[in-house]
Coordinates of C-alpha atoms and ligand atoms in Angstrom, one line a residue:
X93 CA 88.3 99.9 80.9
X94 CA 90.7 97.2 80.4
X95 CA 89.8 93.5 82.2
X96 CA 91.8 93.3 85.2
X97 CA 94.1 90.1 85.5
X98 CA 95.2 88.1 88.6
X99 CA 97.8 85.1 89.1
X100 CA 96.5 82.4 90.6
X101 CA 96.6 82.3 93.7
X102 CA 99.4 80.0 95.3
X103 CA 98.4 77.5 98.5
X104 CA 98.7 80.0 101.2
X105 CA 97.1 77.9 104.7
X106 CA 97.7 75.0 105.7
X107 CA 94.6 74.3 108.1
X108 CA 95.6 71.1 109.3
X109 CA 98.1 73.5 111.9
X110 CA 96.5 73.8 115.2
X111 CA 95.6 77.2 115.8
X112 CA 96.2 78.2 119.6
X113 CA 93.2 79.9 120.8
X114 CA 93.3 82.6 123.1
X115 CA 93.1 82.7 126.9
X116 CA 89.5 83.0 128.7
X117 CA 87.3 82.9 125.3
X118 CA 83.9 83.0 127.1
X119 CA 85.1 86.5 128.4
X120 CA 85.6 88.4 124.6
X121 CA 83.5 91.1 124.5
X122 CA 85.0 92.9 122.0
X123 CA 82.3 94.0 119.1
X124 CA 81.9 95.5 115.9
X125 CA 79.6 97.0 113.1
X126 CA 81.3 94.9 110.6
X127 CA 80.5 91.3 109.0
X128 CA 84.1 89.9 108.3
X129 CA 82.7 87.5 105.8
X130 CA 80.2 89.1 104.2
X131 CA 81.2 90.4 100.5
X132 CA 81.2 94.4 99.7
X133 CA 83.5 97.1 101.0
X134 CA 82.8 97.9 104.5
X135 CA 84.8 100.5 106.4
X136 CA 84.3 100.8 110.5
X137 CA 85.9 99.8 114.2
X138 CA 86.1 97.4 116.7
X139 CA 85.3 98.5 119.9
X140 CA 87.0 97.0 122.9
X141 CA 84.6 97.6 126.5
X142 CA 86.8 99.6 128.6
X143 CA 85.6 101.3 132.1
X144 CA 88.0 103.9 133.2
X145 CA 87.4 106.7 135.9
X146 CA 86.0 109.3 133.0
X147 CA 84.1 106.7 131.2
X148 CA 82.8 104.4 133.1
X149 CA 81.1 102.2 130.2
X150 CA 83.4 103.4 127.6
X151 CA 84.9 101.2 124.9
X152 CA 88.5 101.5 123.1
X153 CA 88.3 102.3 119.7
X154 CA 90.2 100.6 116.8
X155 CA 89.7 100.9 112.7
X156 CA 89.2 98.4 110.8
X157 CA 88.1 97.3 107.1
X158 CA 87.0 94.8 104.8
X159 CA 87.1 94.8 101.1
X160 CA 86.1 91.5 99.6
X161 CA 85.0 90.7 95.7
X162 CA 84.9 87.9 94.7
X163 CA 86.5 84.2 95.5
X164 CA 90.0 84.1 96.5
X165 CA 92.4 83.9 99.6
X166 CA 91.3 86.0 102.2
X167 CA 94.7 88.1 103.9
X168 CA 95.1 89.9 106.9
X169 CA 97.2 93.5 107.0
X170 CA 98.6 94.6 110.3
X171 CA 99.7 98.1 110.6
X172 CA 100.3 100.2 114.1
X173 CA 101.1 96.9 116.2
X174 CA 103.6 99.2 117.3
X175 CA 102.6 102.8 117.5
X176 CA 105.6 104.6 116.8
X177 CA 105.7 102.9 113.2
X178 CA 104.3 104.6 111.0
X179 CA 104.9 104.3 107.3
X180 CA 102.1 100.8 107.3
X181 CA 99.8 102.5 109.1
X182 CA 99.6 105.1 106.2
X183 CA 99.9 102.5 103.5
X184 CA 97.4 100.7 104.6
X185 CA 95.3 103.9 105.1
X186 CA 95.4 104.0 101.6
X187 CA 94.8 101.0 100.2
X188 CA 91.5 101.2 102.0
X189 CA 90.4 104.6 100.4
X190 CA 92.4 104.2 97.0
X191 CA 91.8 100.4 96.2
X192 CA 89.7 99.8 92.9
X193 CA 86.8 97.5 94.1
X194 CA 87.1 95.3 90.7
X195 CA 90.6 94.9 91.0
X196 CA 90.2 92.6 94.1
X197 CA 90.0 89.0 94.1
X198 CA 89.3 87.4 97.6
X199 CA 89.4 89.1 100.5
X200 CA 91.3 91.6 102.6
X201 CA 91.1 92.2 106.5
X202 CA 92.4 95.7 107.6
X203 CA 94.0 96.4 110.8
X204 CA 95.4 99.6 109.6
X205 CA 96.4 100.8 113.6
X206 CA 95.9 98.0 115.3
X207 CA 97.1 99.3 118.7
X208 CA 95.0 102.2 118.3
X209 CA 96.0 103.8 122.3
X210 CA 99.7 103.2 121.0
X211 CA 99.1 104.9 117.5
X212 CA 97.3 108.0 119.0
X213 CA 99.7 108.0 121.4
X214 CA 102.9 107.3 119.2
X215 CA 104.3 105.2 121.7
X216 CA 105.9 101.3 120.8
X217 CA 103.5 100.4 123.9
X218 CA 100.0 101.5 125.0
X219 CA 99.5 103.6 127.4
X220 CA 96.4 102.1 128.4
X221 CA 98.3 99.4 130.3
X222 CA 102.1 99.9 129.6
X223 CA 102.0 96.3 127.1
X224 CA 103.7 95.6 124.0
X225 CA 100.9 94.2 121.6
X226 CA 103.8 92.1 119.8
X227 CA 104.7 90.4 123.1
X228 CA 100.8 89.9 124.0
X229 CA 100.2 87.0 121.8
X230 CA 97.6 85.4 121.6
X231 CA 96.3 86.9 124.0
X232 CA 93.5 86.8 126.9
X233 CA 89.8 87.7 126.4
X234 CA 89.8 88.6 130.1
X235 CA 93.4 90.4 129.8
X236 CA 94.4 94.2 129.4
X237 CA 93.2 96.4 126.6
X238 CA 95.7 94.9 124.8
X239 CA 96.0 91.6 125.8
X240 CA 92.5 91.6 124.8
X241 CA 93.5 93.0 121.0
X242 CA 95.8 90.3 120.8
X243 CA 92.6 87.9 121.7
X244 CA 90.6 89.0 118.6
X245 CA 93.2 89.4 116.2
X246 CA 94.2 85.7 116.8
X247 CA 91.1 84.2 117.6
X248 CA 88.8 86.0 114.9
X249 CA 91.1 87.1 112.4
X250 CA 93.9 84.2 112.4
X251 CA 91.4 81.7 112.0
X252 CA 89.7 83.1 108.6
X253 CA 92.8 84.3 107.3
X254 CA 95.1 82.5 104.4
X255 CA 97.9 85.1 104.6
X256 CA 99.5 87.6 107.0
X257 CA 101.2 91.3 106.1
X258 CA 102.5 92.5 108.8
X259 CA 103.5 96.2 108.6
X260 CA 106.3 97.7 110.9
X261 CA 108.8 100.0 111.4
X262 CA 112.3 100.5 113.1
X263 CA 110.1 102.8 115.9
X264 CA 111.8 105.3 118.2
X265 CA 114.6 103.1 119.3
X266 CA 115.9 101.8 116.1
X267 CA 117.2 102.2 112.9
X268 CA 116.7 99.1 110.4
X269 CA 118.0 99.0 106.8
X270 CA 114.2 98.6 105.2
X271 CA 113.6 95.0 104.3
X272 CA 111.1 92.3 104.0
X273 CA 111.4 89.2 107.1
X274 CA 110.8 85.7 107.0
X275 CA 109.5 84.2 110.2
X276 CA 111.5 80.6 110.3
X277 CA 109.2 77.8 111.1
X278 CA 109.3 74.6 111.9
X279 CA 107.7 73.7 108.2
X280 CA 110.1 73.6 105.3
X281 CA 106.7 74.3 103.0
X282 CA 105.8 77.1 105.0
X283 CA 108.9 78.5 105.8
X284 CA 109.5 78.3 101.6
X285 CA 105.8 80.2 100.9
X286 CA 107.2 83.0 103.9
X287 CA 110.3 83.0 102.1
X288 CA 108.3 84.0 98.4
X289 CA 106.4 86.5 100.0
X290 CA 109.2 88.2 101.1
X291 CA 110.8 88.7 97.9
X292 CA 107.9 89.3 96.0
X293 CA 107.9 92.2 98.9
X294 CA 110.8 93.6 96.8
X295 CA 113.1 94.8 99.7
X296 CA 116.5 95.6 99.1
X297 CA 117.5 93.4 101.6
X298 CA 115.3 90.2 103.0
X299 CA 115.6 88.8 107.1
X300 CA 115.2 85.7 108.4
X301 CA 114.0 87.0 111.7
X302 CA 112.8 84.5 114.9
X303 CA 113.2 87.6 117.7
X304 CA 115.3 85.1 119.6
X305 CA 112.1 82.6 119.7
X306 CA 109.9 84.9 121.1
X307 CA 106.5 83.2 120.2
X308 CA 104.3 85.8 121.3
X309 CA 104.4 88.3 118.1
X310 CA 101.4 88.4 115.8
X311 CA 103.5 86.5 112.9
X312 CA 104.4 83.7 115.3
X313 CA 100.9 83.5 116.2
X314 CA 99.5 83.6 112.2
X315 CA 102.4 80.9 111.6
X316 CA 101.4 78.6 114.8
X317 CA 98.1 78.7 113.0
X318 CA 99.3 78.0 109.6
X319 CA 98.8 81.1 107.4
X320 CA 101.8 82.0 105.1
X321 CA 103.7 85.4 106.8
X322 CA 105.7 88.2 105.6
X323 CA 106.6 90.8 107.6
X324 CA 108.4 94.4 107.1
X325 CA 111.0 96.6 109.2
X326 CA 110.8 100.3 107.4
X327 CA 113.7 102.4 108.5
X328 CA 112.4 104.1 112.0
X329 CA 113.7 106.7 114.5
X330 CA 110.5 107.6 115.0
X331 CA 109.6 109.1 112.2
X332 CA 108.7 108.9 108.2
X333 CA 110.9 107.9 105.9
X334 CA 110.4 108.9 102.3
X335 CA 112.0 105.9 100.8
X336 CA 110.8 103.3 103.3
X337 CA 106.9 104.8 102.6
X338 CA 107.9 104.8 98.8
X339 CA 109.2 100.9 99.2
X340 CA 106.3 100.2 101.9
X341 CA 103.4 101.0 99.5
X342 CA 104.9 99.5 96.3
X343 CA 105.8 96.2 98.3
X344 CA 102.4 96.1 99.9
X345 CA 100.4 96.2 96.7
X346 CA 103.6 93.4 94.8
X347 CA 102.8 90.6 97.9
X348 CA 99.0 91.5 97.1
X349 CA 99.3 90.4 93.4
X350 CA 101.7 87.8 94.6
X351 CA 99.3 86.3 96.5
X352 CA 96.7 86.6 93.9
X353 CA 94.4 89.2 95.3
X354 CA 95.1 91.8 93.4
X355 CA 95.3 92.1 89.7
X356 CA 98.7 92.4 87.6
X357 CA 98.4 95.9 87.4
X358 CA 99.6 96.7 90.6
X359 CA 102.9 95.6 90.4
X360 CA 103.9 97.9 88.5
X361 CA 107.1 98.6 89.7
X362 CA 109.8 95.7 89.3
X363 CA 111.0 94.1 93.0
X364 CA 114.7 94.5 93.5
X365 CA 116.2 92.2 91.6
X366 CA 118.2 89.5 93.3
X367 CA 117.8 90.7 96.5
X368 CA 120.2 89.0 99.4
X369 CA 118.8 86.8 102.3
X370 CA 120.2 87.3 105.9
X371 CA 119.3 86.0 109.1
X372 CA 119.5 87.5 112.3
X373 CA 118.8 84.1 114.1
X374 CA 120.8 84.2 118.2
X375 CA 122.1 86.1 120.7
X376 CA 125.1 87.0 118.9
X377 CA 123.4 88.9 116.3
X378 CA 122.9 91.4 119.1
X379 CA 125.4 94.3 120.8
X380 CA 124.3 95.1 123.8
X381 CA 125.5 98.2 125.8
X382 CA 127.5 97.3 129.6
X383 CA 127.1 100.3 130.7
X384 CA 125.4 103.7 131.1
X385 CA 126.6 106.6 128.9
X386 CA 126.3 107.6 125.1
X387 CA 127.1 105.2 122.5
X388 CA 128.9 106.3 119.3
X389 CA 128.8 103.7 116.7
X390 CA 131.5 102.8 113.9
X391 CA 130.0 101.9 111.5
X392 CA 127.2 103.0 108.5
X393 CA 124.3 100.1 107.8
X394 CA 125.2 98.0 105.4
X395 CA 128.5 97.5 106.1
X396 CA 130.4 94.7 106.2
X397 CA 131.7 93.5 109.7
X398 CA 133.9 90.5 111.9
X399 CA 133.5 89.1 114.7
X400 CA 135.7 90.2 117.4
X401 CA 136.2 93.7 116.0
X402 CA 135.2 96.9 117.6
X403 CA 131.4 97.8 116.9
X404 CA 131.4 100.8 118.8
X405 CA 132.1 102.8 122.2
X406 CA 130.0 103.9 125.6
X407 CA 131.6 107.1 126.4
X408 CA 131.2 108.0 130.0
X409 CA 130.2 111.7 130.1
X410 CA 129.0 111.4 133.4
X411 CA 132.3 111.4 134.8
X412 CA 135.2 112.7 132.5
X413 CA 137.8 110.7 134.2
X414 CA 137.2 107.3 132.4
X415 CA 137.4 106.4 129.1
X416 CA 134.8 105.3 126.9
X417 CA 134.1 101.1 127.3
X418 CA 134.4 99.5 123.8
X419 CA 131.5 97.1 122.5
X420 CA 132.7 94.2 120.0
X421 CA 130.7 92.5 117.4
X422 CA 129.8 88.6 118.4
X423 CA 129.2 87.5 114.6
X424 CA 130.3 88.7 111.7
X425 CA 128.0 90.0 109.1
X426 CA 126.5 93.2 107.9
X427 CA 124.9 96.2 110.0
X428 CA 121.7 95.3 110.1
X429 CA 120.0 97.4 112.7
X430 CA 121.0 100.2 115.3
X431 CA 119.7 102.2 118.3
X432 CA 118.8 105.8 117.3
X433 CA 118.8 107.7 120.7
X434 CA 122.4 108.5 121.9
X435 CA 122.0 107.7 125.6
X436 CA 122.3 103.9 126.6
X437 CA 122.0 102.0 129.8
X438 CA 123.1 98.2 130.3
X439 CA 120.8 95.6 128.1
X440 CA 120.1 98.6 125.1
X441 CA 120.5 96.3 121.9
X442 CA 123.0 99.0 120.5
X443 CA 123.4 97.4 116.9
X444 CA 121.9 94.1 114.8
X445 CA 124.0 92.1 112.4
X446 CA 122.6 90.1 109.8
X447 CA 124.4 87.3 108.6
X448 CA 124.8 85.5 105.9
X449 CA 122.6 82.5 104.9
Ligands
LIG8 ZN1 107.2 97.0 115.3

């Protein structure tokens, strides 16, 4: 057997950032079989007390695991914030049965579904309570089901991690060229550490992606509390996607040895070389249907497009006596992103452009 090798592992936390604690801590009750910081490979759930008609002292049911040898940084992996995304949750799936014990150096924190309701479910949202987990940070102890996921992750998981993965996936509404983001902060340093993590990903295409500000995602929350972030979008529709699963488990395993915690070996496929960085940064990124009807888009992702120039058409098949209602790009840019189902009402984000940076 040969001796494994690891890169040193680059400063990945700065803990000097204040980490913003969850709402209501003296009401977690969340609990689990597993010791986050003890060493060994541990492989279990978190259960979440939950008292509904047909189980009145029930608990909600998420996986987790811990597989830690050794010293070195200690990273979090996200998959199935979003239960309709599905090529992370399988990745990670398999790191925690396929990983080589000796080939790990530090630590690493499984959330392989972390919205378990939404993953059994296959639903973006739970269907215990209707909430978007990546819009429930960082959460309330005394909240929802998954308000109260939101809780743990950031209260117990944020503060002992050095690094955040966060796996996703285009889900039933979209359609996302696959790519590696990069969660802007306020930190040149940081934002520089995202930004390296994100290639070593070894996307064709890399994001800088804020969600319009939105501070209540997971990544915002691991940024707020210092820990260097990467996070993915794999293709979607609702569905697997050979190449994105293909791209999702090589990149996994090439931020893993980028970040020191797993040995060389795994990076066995090159990242795309010189890989462009976009940003998808305002509103104007965004082409949002004005009315209801089915919109036919004109162009392929990827391609290269003006402000000002027709992105597509609501056709009005309720009534065949009007015309279809054109949508114009705001920015110019590349097609980045677009809605999979046909059938749009006003506010559906039809199509994302990335621009350039
Ligand atoms: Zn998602």
């Amino acid at each position: 057997m040969t001796e494994a090798t690891f890169r040193t592992a680059p400063f990945l936390r700065d803990r000097q950032r204040g980490h913003l604690p969850a709402r209501n801590p003296n009401c977690a009750t969340a609990f689990t079989e597993i010791d986050l910081d003890a060493p060994g490979r541990q492989v279990g759930f978190l259960h979440i007390p939950h008292s509904p008609h047909d189980d009145a002292w029930g608990t909600v049911r998420i996986p987790l695991a811990v597989l830690a040898n050794g010293d070195g940084p200690t990273v979090i992996l996200e998959g199935g914030n979003h239960g309709d995304e599905y090529e992370g949750q399988i990745v990670l799936g398999e790191l925690v049965r396929d990983l080589r014990f000796h080939r790990i150096r530090g630590r690493l924190s499984f959330r392989p579904s972390l919205n378990a309701p939404a993953a059994e479910a296959g639903l973006r949202t739970s269907p215990q309570d209707g909430k978007n987990l990546n819009r429930s940070f960082p959460g309330d102890h005394a909240g929802t089901i998954t308000e109260q996921i939101a809780a743990y992750v950031n209260d117990e998981l944020f503060s002992r991690g050095d690094a955040f993965l966060s796996l996703h996936s285009g889900g039933s509404s979209l359609d996302i060229i696959p790519s590696a983001l990069v969660q802007p902060t306020d930190d040149a340093a940081q934002t520089q550490r995202n930004t390296a993590a994100a290639f070593a990903f070894g996307a064709p295409f890399n994001v800088l992606l804020n969600n319009l500000g939105d501070t209540r995602t997971s990544v915002a929350s691991a940024v707020a509390a210092g820990l260097t972030c990467v996070s993915t979008e794999m293709a979607g529709r609702g569905t697997v996607t050979d190449a994105a699963l293909e791209l999702c488990r090589a990149g996994a395993q090439r931020v893993l040895v980028h970040w020191g915690v797993l040995d060389e070996a795994y990076a066995k496929e090159p990242a795309a070389p010189s890989a462009p960085l976009f940003k998808v940064l305002g509103a104007k990124s965004y082409v949002i249907a004005s009315e209801r009807g089915v919109y036919e888009a004109f162009h392929r992702h990827g391609e290269r497009v003006e402000a000002g120039q027709p992105a597509g058409r609501v056709h009005q098949i309720f009534d065949p006596r009007r015309a279809p209602v054109e949508l114009t790009y705001a920015t110019s840019g590349v097609v980045f992103a677009k809605r999979h189902p046909g059938v749009v009402v006003p506010g559906n984000v039809c199509c994302v452009v990335a621009t350039s940076t």
